[in-house]
Amino acid sequence: MTVILSGFADEISPDPAEQLAVLAAESISHLELRSAWSTSVADLSDAELGRFRRALDDAGVRVSAIGSPIGKIPVEAPLGPELERMRRIADLAGELGTRIVRVFSFFLQKEEPHERHREQVIDRMRALASIAEERGLVLAHENEKEIYGDRPERCADLIAAVGSPALRATFDAANFVQCGVRPHDEAYPLLRPYLVYLQVKDALAATGEVVPAGQGDGQVRETLAALRDSGFEGFVSLEPHLALAERYGGFSGPEGFAVAARALKSLLAELSIGWR
């Protein structure tokens, strides 16, 4: 098994030049685009996109996925603007040569029953998936705190109910830990049939603190071993959150990102998983 290493490069720095320098130092040839120059990928202008693409070409770096904010809005918010934003993200994905776009399944109010919004969320995700199908994209749904698809059973049910090949799963162990889930034991068996992408961060169950891969309760080692044994060959993307973890993103800095990269590479070597 060989995986392709990537990472949320905006966790290194807002400046793409510094992002690319650190990726080169870590021999990481892909990045997941969430923001550049402190501007969300959904809001990048054509001129900014052109500058970013030229920098990637010069550095020989490719885009593994668009780390979009699609679906990180309240479930009651109007859907029309989000569909337009999805179309803009689809344009960007085409320009940057990736088929994978990370998405979410809408914020719910605290203490509100998830079941109340099941059909509404399914309809909304089906509308997003329809755009993805038209554009030849795959939406990788991320499990996230405070959204409908926070726990593995809801993630799996949502993907199955939408019933589109354009809606699949990405897997975030730290987010599951912070929702009281044992990621490998409880989430992996349900989501492996849909899993197309792996995001790497770990967390401590007692406090929710995010830590490097293998140093928390995210069962990252067990999940990587299971992926190896099942023949997974795809992107493994660092999202360290070692300096800052917020609702709409995180930050690690150059040093923190390097710490996270070393921890992941150590796990891969231990498990005899190749990477490039």
PDB file of C-alpha atoms in Angstrom:
ATOM      1  CA  MET A   1       0.000   0.000   0.000  1.00  0.00           C
ATOM      2  CA  THR A   2       1.213   3.464  -0.910  1.00  0.00           C
ATOM      3  CA  VAL A   3      -0.624   6.639   0.070  1.00  0.00           C
ATOM      4  CA  ILE A   4      -0.212  10.188  -1.168  1.00  0.00           C
ATOM      5  CA  LEU A   5       0.570  12.707   1.570  1.00  0.00           C
ATOM      6  CA  SER A   6      -1.190  16.058   1.517  1.00  0.00           C
ATOM      7  CA  GLY A   7      -2.138  18.695   4.035  1.00  0.00           C
ATOM      8  CA  PHE A   8      -4.124  21.821   4.790  1.00  0.00           C
ATOM      9  CA  ALA A   9      -1.301  24.173   3.842  1.00  0.00           C
ATOM     10  CA  ASP A  10      -3.022  27.203   5.364  1.00  0.00           C
ATOM     11  CA  GLU A  11      -2.222  25.610   8.738  1.00  0.00           C
ATOM     12  CA  ILE A  12       1.418  26.492   7.966  1.00  0.00           C
ATOM     13  CA  SER A  13       0.911  30.152   7.046  1.00  0.00           C
ATOM     14  CA  PRO A  14      -1.573  32.396   5.229  1.00  0.00           C
ATOM     15  CA  ASP A  15       1.179  33.022   2.641  1.00  0.00           C
ATOM     16  CA  PRO A  16       1.319  30.406  -0.143  1.00  0.00           C
ATOM     17  CA  ALA A  17       5.060  30.977  -0.559  1.00  0.00           C
ATOM     18  CA  GLU A  18       5.689  29.866   3.024  1.00  0.00           C
ATOM     19  CA  GLN A  19       3.180  27.042   2.668  1.00  0.00           C
ATOM     20  CA  LEU A  20       5.015  25.655  -0.347  1.00  0.00           C
ATOM     21  CA  ALA A  21       8.441  26.006   1.281  1.00  0.00           C
ATOM     22  CA  VAL A  22       7.390  23.923   4.285  1.00  0.00           C
ATOM     23  CA  LEU A  23       5.706  21.307   2.089  1.00  0.00           C
ATOM     24  CA  ALA A  24       8.942  21.018   0.093  1.00  0.00           C
ATOM     25  CA  ALA A  25      10.963  20.600   3.281  1.00  0.00           C
ATOM     26  CA  GLU A  26       8.642  17.756   4.294  1.00  0.00           C
ATOM     27  CA  SER A  27       8.694  16.201   0.789  1.00  0.00           C
ATOM     28  CA  ILE A  28       4.906  16.585   0.538  1.00  0.00           C
ATOM     29  CA  SER A  29       3.832  17.078  -3.065  1.00  0.00           C
ATOM     30  CA  HIS A  30       0.120  17.868  -2.600  1.00  0.00           C
ATOM     31  CA  LEU A  31      -1.967  20.286  -0.582  1.00  0.00           C
ATOM     32  CA  GLU A  32      -5.614  20.609   0.377  1.00  0.00           C
ATOM     33  CA  LEU A  33      -6.784  24.117  -0.439  1.00  0.00           C
ATOM     34  CA  ARG A  34      -8.903  25.714   2.277  1.00  0.00           C
ATOM     35  CA  SER A  35      -7.606  29.294   2.106  1.00  0.00           C
ATOM     36  CA  ALA A  36      -4.795  31.444   0.781  1.00  0.00           C
ATOM     37  CA  TRP A  37      -3.769  34.935   1.894  1.00  0.00           C
ATOM     38  CA  SER A  38      -6.350  34.491   4.702  1.00  0.00           C
ATOM     39  CA  THR A  39      -9.127  34.287   2.088  1.00  0.00           C
ATOM     40  CA  SER A  40     -11.440  31.292   2.005  1.00  0.00           C
ATOM     41  CA  VAL A  41     -11.188  29.170  -1.114  1.00  0.00           C
ATOM     42  CA  ALA A  42     -14.838  29.977  -1.816  1.00  0.00           C
ATOM     43  CA  ASP A  43     -13.998  33.688  -1.985  1.00  0.00           C
ATOM     44  CA  LEU A  44     -10.791  33.639  -4.035  1.00  0.00           C
ATOM     45  CA  SER A  45     -10.992  35.925  -7.058  1.00  0.00           C
ATOM     46  CA  ASP A  46      -9.995  34.792 -10.526  1.00  0.00           C
ATOM     47  CA  ALA A  47      -6.805  36.834 -10.194  1.00  0.00           C
ATOM     48  CA  GLU A  48      -5.953  35.247  -6.827  1.00  0.00           C
ATOM     49  CA  LEU A  49      -6.676  31.805  -8.203  1.00  0.00           C
ATOM     50  CA  GLY A  50      -4.342  32.502 -11.112  1.00  0.00           C
ATOM     51  CA  ARG A  51      -1.542  33.620  -8.762  1.00  0.00           C
ATOM     52  CA  PHE A  52      -2.035  30.540  -6.607  1.00  0.00           C
ATOM     53  CA  ARG A  53      -2.036  28.172  -9.550  1.00  0.00           C
ATOM     54  CA  ARG A  54       1.167  29.680 -10.945  1.00  0.00           C
ATOM     55  CA  ALA A  55       2.845  29.259  -7.552  1.00  0.00           C
ATOM     56  CA  LEU A  56       1.769  25.599  -7.449  1.00  0.00           C
ATOM     57  CA  ASP A  57       3.072  24.986 -10.958  1.00  0.00           C
ATOM     58  CA  ASP A  58       6.412  26.584 -10.145  1.00  0.00           C
ATOM     59  CA  ALA A  59       6.754  24.441  -7.003  1.00  0.00           C
ATOM     60  CA  GLY A  60       5.567  21.223  -8.644  1.00  0.00           C
ATOM     61  CA  VAL A  61       2.758  20.846  -6.095  1.00  0.00           C
ATOM     62  CA  ARG A  62      -0.715  19.561  -6.934  1.00  0.00           C
ATOM     63  CA  VAL A  63      -4.078  19.928  -5.198  1.00  0.00           C
ATOM     64  CA  SER A  64      -5.471  16.788  -3.548  1.00  0.00           C
ATOM     65  CA  ALA A  65      -8.836  18.305  -2.631  1.00  0.00           C
ATOM     66  CA  ILE A  66     -10.702  21.534  -2.091  1.00  0.00           C
ATOM     67  CA  GLY A  67     -11.197  21.962   1.663  1.00  0.00           C
ATOM     68  CA  SER A  68     -14.395  23.873   1.102  1.00  0.00           C
ATOM     69  CA  PRO A  69     -16.742  25.362   3.719  1.00  0.00           C
ATOM     70  CA  ILE A  70     -19.802  24.085   1.831  1.00  0.00           C
ATOM     71  CA  GLY A  71     -22.480  23.012   4.324  1.00  0.00           C
ATOM     72  CA  LYS A  72     -21.023  24.946   7.249  1.00  0.00           C
ATOM     73  CA  ILE A  73     -24.132  27.087   7.525  1.00  0.00           C
ATOM     74  CA  PRO A  74     -27.230  26.722   9.725  1.00  0.00           C
ATOM     75  CA  VAL A  75     -29.645  24.089   8.482  1.00  0.00           C
ATOM     76  CA  GLU A  76     -32.384  26.760   8.375  1.00  0.00           C
ATOM     77  CA  ALA A  77     -30.341  29.112   6.158  1.00  0.00           C
ATOM     78  CA  PRO A  78     -31.471  29.597   2.544  1.00  0.00           C
ATOM     79  CA  LEU A  79     -29.976  26.936   0.291  1.00  0.00           C
ATOM     80  CA  GLY A  80     -29.805  28.958  -2.934  1.00  0.00           C
ATOM     81  CA  PRO A  81     -26.645  30.918  -2.059  1.00  0.00           C
ATOM     82  CA  GLU A  82     -24.943  27.702  -0.945  1.00  0.00           C
ATOM     83  CA  LEU A  83     -25.715  26.046  -4.268  1.00  0.00           C
ATOM     84  CA  GLU A  84     -24.188  29.028  -6.068  1.00  0.00           C
ATOM     85  CA  ARG A  85     -21.129  28.750  -3.835  1.00  0.00           C
ATOM     86  CA  MET A  86     -20.963  25.051  -4.702  1.00  0.00           C
ATOM     87  CA  ARG A  87     -20.895  25.918  -8.395  1.00  0.00           C
ATOM     88  CA  ARG A  88     -18.058  28.389  -7.791  1.00  0.00           C
ATOM     89  CA  ILE A  89     -16.133  25.711  -5.867  1.00  0.00           C
ATOM     90  CA  ALA A  90     -16.729  23.307  -8.755  1.00  0.00           C
ATOM     91  CA  ASP A  91     -15.158  25.834 -11.125  1.00  0.00           C
ATOM     92  CA  LEU A  92     -12.137  26.155  -8.833  1.00  0.00           C
ATOM     93  CA  ALA A  93     -11.757  22.384  -8.556  1.00  0.00           C
ATOM     94  CA  GLY A  94     -11.710  22.111 -12.337  1.00  0.00           C
ATOM     95  CA  GLU A  95      -9.100  24.859 -12.620  1.00  0.00           C
ATOM     96  CA  LEU A  96      -6.893  23.191 -10.007  1.00  0.00           C
ATOM     97  CA  GLY A  97      -7.200  19.654 -11.314  1.00  0.00           C
ATOM     98  CA  THR A  98      -8.926  17.888  -8.445  1.00  0.00           C
ATOM     99  CA  ARG A  99     -12.187  15.928  -8.293  1.00  0.00           C
ATOM    100  CA  ILE A 100     -12.541  15.872  -4.488  1.00  0.00           C
ATOM    101  CA  VAL A 101     -14.375  18.595  -2.555  1.00  0.00           C
ATOM    102  CA  ARG A 102     -14.837  18.427   1.215  1.00  0.00           C
ATOM    103  CA  VAL A 103     -18.342  19.316   2.434  1.00  0.00           C
ATOM    104  CA  PHE A 104     -20.383  19.366   5.651  1.00  0.00           C
ATOM    105  CA  SER A 105     -24.009  18.629   6.538  1.00  0.00           C
ATOM    106  CA  PHE A 106     -25.190  21.874   8.143  1.00  0.00           C
ATOM    107  CA  PHE A 107     -25.080  23.246  11.667  1.00  0.00           C
ATOM    108  CA  LEU A 108     -27.887  22.398  14.058  1.00  0.00           C
ATOM    109  CA  GLN A 109     -28.795  24.344  17.156  1.00  0.00           C
ATOM    110  CA  LYS A 110     -27.529  22.834  20.378  1.00  0.00           C
ATOM    111  CA  GLU A 111     -29.875  20.355  22.045  1.00  0.00           C
ATOM    112  CA  GLU A 112     -32.049  20.184  18.912  1.00  0.00           C
ATOM    113  CA  PRO A 113     -32.938  16.596  17.913  1.00  0.00           C
ATOM    114  CA  HIS A 114     -31.033  15.535  14.815  1.00  0.00           C
ATOM    115  CA  GLU A 115     -33.919  13.364  13.625  1.00  0.00           C
ATOM    116  CA  ARG A 116     -36.075  16.449  13.169  1.00  0.00           C
ATOM    117  CA  HIS A 117     -33.840  17.574  10.302  1.00  0.00           C
ATOM    118  CA  ARG A 118     -32.997  14.250   8.662  1.00  0.00           C
ATOM    119  CA  GLU A 119     -35.141  14.654   5.544  1.00  0.00           C
ATOM    120  CA  GLN A 120     -34.207  18.314   5.174  1.00  0.00           C
ATOM    121  CA  VAL A 121     -30.494  17.512   5.326  1.00  0.00           C
ATOM    122  CA  ILE A 122     -30.880  14.622   2.878  1.00  0.00           C
ATOM    123  CA  ASP A 123     -32.644  16.921   0.409  1.00  0.00           C
ATOM    124  CA  ARG A 124     -29.955  19.574   0.776  1.00  0.00           C
ATOM    125  CA  MET A 125     -27.078  17.136   0.369  1.00  0.00           C
ATOM    126  CA  ARG A 126     -28.810  15.576  -2.644  1.00  0.00           C
ATOM    127  CA  ALA A 127     -28.965  19.031  -4.279  1.00  0.00           C
ATOM    128  CA  LEU A 128     -25.239  19.544  -3.664  1.00  0.00           C
ATOM    129  CA  ALA A 129     -24.459  16.054  -4.949  1.00  0.00           C
ATOM    130  CA  SER A 130     -26.450  16.748  -8.111  1.00  0.00           C
ATOM    131  CA  ILE A 131     -24.135  19.653  -8.930  1.00  0.00           C
ATOM    132  CA  ALA A 132     -21.124  17.468  -8.188  1.00  0.00           C
ATOM    133  CA  GLU A 133     -22.431  14.748 -10.516  1.00  0.00           C
ATOM    134  CA  GLU A 134     -22.859  17.279 -13.323  1.00  0.00           C
ATOM    135  CA  ARG A 135     -19.280  18.498 -12.838  1.00  0.00           C
ATOM    136  CA  GLY A 136     -17.643  15.092 -12.373  1.00  0.00           C
ATOM    137  CA  LEU A 137     -16.758  15.765  -8.732  1.00  0.00           C
ATOM    138  CA  VAL A 138     -16.874  13.708  -5.541  1.00  0.00           C
ATOM    139  CA  LEU A 139     -18.089  15.404  -2.369  1.00  0.00           C
ATOM    140  CA  ALA A 140     -16.223  14.036   0.657  1.00  0.00           C
ATOM    141  CA  HIS A 141     -18.489  14.580   3.670  1.00  0.00           C
ATOM    142  CA  GLU A 142     -16.513  15.374   6.820  1.00  0.00           C
ATOM    143  CA  ASN A 143     -17.804  14.335  10.223  1.00  0.00           C
ATOM    144  CA  GLU A 144     -17.770  17.503  12.312  1.00  0.00           C
ATOM    145  CA  LYS A 145     -19.015  18.660  15.686  1.00  0.00           C
ATOM    146  CA  GLU A 146     -22.370  20.460  15.777  1.00  0.00           C
ATOM    147  CA  ILE A 147     -23.470  19.456  12.269  1.00  0.00           C
ATOM    148  CA  TYR A 148     -26.030  16.811  11.344  1.00  0.00           C
ATOM    149  CA  GLY A 149     -23.368  14.278  10.356  1.00  0.00           C
ATOM    150  CA  ASP A 150     -21.389  14.365  13.581  1.00  0.00           C
ATOM    151  CA  ARG A 151     -21.569  10.686  14.525  1.00  0.00           C
ATOM    152  CA  PRO A 152     -20.795   7.689  12.297  1.00  0.00           C
ATOM    153  CA  GLU A 153     -24.307   6.278  12.180  1.00  0.00           C
ATOM    154  CA  ARG A 154     -25.680   9.591  10.888  1.00  0.00           C
ATOM    155  CA  CYS A 155     -22.825   9.980   8.388  1.00  0.00           C
ATOM    156  CA  ALA A 156     -23.426   6.513   6.952  1.00  0.00           C
ATOM    157  CA  ASP A 157     -27.203   6.912   6.882  1.00  0.00           C
ATOM    158  CA  LEU A 158     -26.921  10.281   5.134  1.00  0.00           C
ATOM    159  CA  ILE A 159     -24.651   8.990   2.361  1.00  0.00           C
ATOM    160  CA  ALA A 160     -26.785   5.894   1.827  1.00  0.00           C
ATOM    161  CA  ALA A 161     -30.024   7.907   1.783  1.00  0.00           C
ATOM    162  CA  VAL A 162     -28.736  10.459  -0.743  1.00  0.00           C
ATOM    163  CA  GLY A 163     -27.753   7.512  -2.924  1.00  0.00           C
ATOM    164  CA  SER A 164     -25.346   9.378  -5.192  1.00  0.00           C
ATOM    165  CA  PRO A 165     -21.873   8.218  -6.257  1.00  0.00           C
ATOM    166  CA  ALA A 166     -20.904  11.883  -5.932  1.00  0.00           C
ATOM    167  CA  LEU A 167     -21.336  11.842  -2.128  1.00  0.00           C
ATOM    168  CA  ARG A 168     -18.770   9.882  -0.160  1.00  0.00           C
ATOM    169  CA  ALA A 169     -16.896  10.214   3.146  1.00  0.00           C
ATOM    170  CA  THR A 170     -13.719  11.653   4.513  1.00  0.00           C
ATOM    171  CA  PHE A 171     -12.691  10.461   7.953  1.00  0.00           C
ATOM    172  CA  ASP A 172     -11.565  12.753  10.781  1.00  0.00           C
ATOM    173  CA  ALA A 173     -10.579  10.841  13.908  1.00  0.00           C
ATOM    174  CA  ALA A 174     -10.183  13.884  16.184  1.00  0.00           C
ATOM    175  CA  ASN A 175     -13.676  15.130  15.394  1.00  0.00           C
ATOM    176  CA  PHE A 176     -15.099  11.722  16.284  1.00  0.00           C
ATOM    177  CA  VAL A 177     -13.176  11.677  19.577  1.00  0.00           C
ATOM    178  CA  GLN A 178     -14.605  15.085  20.436  1.00  0.00           C
ATOM    179  CA  CYS A 179     -18.095  13.662  19.843  1.00  0.00           C
ATOM    180  CA  GLY A 180     -17.506  10.755  22.235  1.00  0.00           C
ATOM    181  CA  VAL A 181     -16.876   8.187  19.476  1.00  0.00           C
ATOM    182  CA  ARG A 182     -14.091   5.593  19.304  1.00  0.00           C
ATOM    183  CA  PRO A 183     -13.102   6.230  15.687  1.00  0.00           C
ATOM    184  CA  HIS A 184     -11.762   2.876  14.571  1.00  0.00           C
ATOM    185  CA  ASP A 185     -14.023   0.670  16.679  1.00  0.00           C
ATOM    186  CA  GLU A 186     -17.282   2.522  16.041  1.00  0.00           C
ATOM    187  CA  ALA A 187     -16.881   4.694  12.928  1.00  0.00           C
ATOM    188  CA  TYR A 188     -14.531   2.871  10.588  1.00  0.00           C
ATOM    189  CA  PRO A 189     -16.735  -0.229  10.028  1.00  0.00           C
ATOM    190  CA  LEU A 190     -19.701   1.963   9.063  1.00  0.00           C
ATOM    191  CA  LEU A 191     -17.808   4.394   6.851  1.00  0.00           C
ATOM    192  CA  ARG A 192     -15.169   2.256   5.141  1.00  0.00           C
ATOM    193  CA  PRO A 193     -17.519   1.422   2.218  1.00  0.00           C
ATOM    194  CA  TYR A 194     -17.810   5.154   1.483  1.00  0.00           C
ATOM    195  CA  LEU A 195     -14.325   6.329   2.455  1.00  0.00           C
ATOM    196  CA  VAL A 196     -12.386   8.134  -0.297  1.00  0.00           C
ATOM    197  CA  TYR A 197     -10.111  10.417   1.733  1.00  0.00           C
ATOM    198  CA  LEU A 198      -8.436  10.495   5.143  1.00  0.00           C
ATOM    199  CA  GLN A 199      -7.843  13.616   7.214  1.00  0.00           C
ATOM    200  CA  VAL A 200      -5.258  13.202   9.943  1.00  0.00           C
ATOM    201  CA  LYS A 201      -5.517  14.734  13.352  1.00  0.00           C
ATOM    202  CA  ASP A 202      -5.786  13.093  16.755  1.00  0.00           C
ATOM    203  CA  ALA A 203      -7.358  14.180  20.052  1.00  0.00           C
ATOM    204  CA  LEU A 204      -7.518  13.324  23.744  1.00  0.00           C
ATOM    205  CA  ALA A 205     -10.884  11.979  24.857  1.00  0.00           C
ATOM    206  CA  ALA A 206     -10.593  13.508  28.329  1.00  0.00           C
ATOM    207  CA  THR A 207     -10.143  17.094  27.192  1.00  0.00           C
ATOM    208  CA  GLY A 208     -10.759  17.220  23.436  1.00  0.00           C
ATOM    209  CA  GLU A 209      -7.273  18.664  22.939  1.00  0.00           C
ATOM    210  CA  VAL A 210      -5.880  18.048  19.458  1.00  0.00           C
ATOM    211  CA  VAL A 211      -2.519  16.257  19.376  1.00  0.00           C
ATOM    212  CA  PRO A 212      -0.208  14.732  16.718  1.00  0.00           C
ATOM    213  CA  ALA A 213      -1.301  11.479  15.103  1.00  0.00           C
ATOM    214  CA  GLY A 214      -0.851   8.473  17.364  1.00  0.00           C
ATOM    215  CA  GLN A 215      -0.619  10.510  20.573  1.00  0.00           C
ATOM    216  CA  GLY A 216      -4.327  10.649  21.388  1.00  0.00           C
ATOM    217  CA  ASP A 217      -7.433   8.489  21.523  1.00  0.00           C
ATOM    218  CA  GLY A 218      -8.229   8.690  17.806  1.00  0.00           C
ATOM    219  CA  GLN A 219      -7.064   5.137  17.053  1.00  0.00           C
ATOM    220  CA  VAL A 220      -5.175   6.525  14.053  1.00  0.00           C
ATOM    221  CA  ARG A 221      -2.729   3.600  14.074  1.00  0.00           C
ATOM    222  CA  GLU A 222      -5.564   1.057  13.957  1.00  0.00           C
ATOM    223  CA  THR A 223      -7.363   2.900  11.157  1.00  0.00           C
ATOM    224  CA  LEU A 224      -4.214   3.184   9.044  1.00  0.00           C
ATOM    225  CA  ALA A 225      -3.532  -0.530   9.544  1.00  0.00           C
ATOM    226  CA  ALA A 226      -7.080  -1.398   8.500  1.00  0.00           C
ATOM    227  CA  LEU A 227      -6.819   0.789   5.419  1.00  0.00           C
ATOM    228  CA  ARG A 228      -3.537  -0.904   4.534  1.00  0.00           C
ATOM    229  CA  ASP A 229      -5.118  -4.327   4.888  1.00  0.00           C
ATOM    230  CA  SER A 230      -8.115  -3.314   2.764  1.00  0.00           C
ATOM    231  CA  GLY A 231      -5.930  -1.994  -0.056  1.00  0.00           C
ATOM    232  CA  PHE A 232      -6.714   1.702   0.305  1.00  0.00           C
ATOM    233  CA  GLU A 233      -4.648   3.872  -2.030  1.00  0.00           C
ATOM    234  CA  GLY A 234      -5.503   7.516  -1.856  1.00  0.00           C
ATOM    235  CA  PHE A 235      -4.819  10.801  -0.111  1.00  0.00           C
ATOM    236  CA  VAL A 236      -3.867  11.117   3.550  1.00  0.00           C
ATOM    237  CA  SER A 237      -4.160  14.777   4.476  1.00  0.00           C
ATOM    238  CA  LEU A 238      -2.677  16.458   7.541  1.00  0.00           C
ATOM    239  CA  GLU A 239      -5.004  18.837   9.399  1.00  0.00           C
ATOM    240  CA  PRO A 240      -2.959  19.272  12.590  1.00  0.00           C
ATOM    241  CA  HIS A 241      -4.764  22.079  14.504  1.00  0.00           C
ATOM    242  CA  LEU A 242      -1.842  22.070  16.965  1.00  0.00           C
ATOM    243  CA  ALA A 243      -1.807  25.808  17.752  1.00  0.00           C
ATOM    244  CA  LEU A 244      -5.450  26.734  17.183  1.00  0.00           C
ATOM    245  CA  ALA A 245      -8.665  24.791  16.609  1.00  0.00           C
ATOM    246  CA  GLU A 246     -11.776  26.788  15.756  1.00  0.00           C
ATOM    247  CA  ARG A 247     -15.174  26.177  14.203  1.00  0.00           C
ATOM    248  CA  TYR A 248     -14.105  27.202  10.707  1.00  0.00           C
ATOM    249  CA  GLY A 249     -10.514  25.996  10.694  1.00  0.00           C
ATOM    250  CA  GLY A 250      -7.270  25.668  12.582  1.00  0.00           C
ATOM    251  CA  PHE A 251      -3.623  26.661  12.612  1.00  0.00           C
ATOM    252  CA  SER A 252      -0.350  24.947  13.456  1.00  0.00           C
ATOM    253  CA  GLY A 253       2.439  27.173  12.144  1.00  0.00           C
ATOM    254  CA  PRO A 254       5.488  25.862  10.294  1.00  0.00           C
ATOM    255  CA  GLU A 255       6.947  24.129  13.352  1.00  0.00           C
ATOM    256  CA  GLY A 256       3.651  22.548  14.385  1.00  0.00           C
ATOM    257  CA  PHE A 257       2.979  21.319  10.875  1.00  0.00           C
ATOM    258  CA  ALA A 258       6.443  19.724  10.781  1.00  0.00           C
ATOM    259  CA  VAL A 259       5.774  18.006  14.125  1.00  0.00           C
ATOM    260  CA  ALA A 260       2.489  16.644  12.766  1.00  0.00           C
ATOM    261  CA  ALA A 261       4.156  15.469   9.544  1.00  0.00           C
ATOM    262  CA  ARG A 262       6.883  13.624  11.446  1.00  0.00           C
ATOM    263  CA  ALA A 263       4.318  11.914  13.681  1.00  0.00           C
ATOM    264  CA  LEU A 264       2.316  10.695  10.684  1.00  0.00           C
ATOM    265  CA  LYS A 265       5.401   9.519   8.790  1.00  0.00           C
ATOM    266  CA  SER A 266       6.513   7.609  11.886  1.00  0.00           C
ATOM    267  CA  LEU A 267       3.180   5.769  12.015  1.00  0.00           C
ATOM    268  CA  LEU A 268       3.341   4.967   8.316  1.00  0.00           C
ATOM    269  CA  ALA A 269       6.859   3.571   8.683  1.00  0.00           C
ATOM    270  CA  GLU A 270       5.827   1.504  11.701  1.00  0.00           C
ATOM    271  CA  LEU A 271       2.968   0.009   9.681  1.00  0.00           C
ATOM    272  CA  SER A 272       5.074  -0.539   6.532  1.00  0.00           C
ATOM    273  CA  ILE A 273       2.875   1.852   4.535  1.00  0.00           C
ATOM    274  CA  GLY A 274       4.654   3.630   1.707  1.00  0.00           C
ATOM    275  CA  TRP A 275       4.004   7.267   0.928  1.00  0.00           C
ATOM    276  CA  ARG A 276       4.806   9.766  -1.771  1.00  0.00           C
TER     277      ARG A 276
END
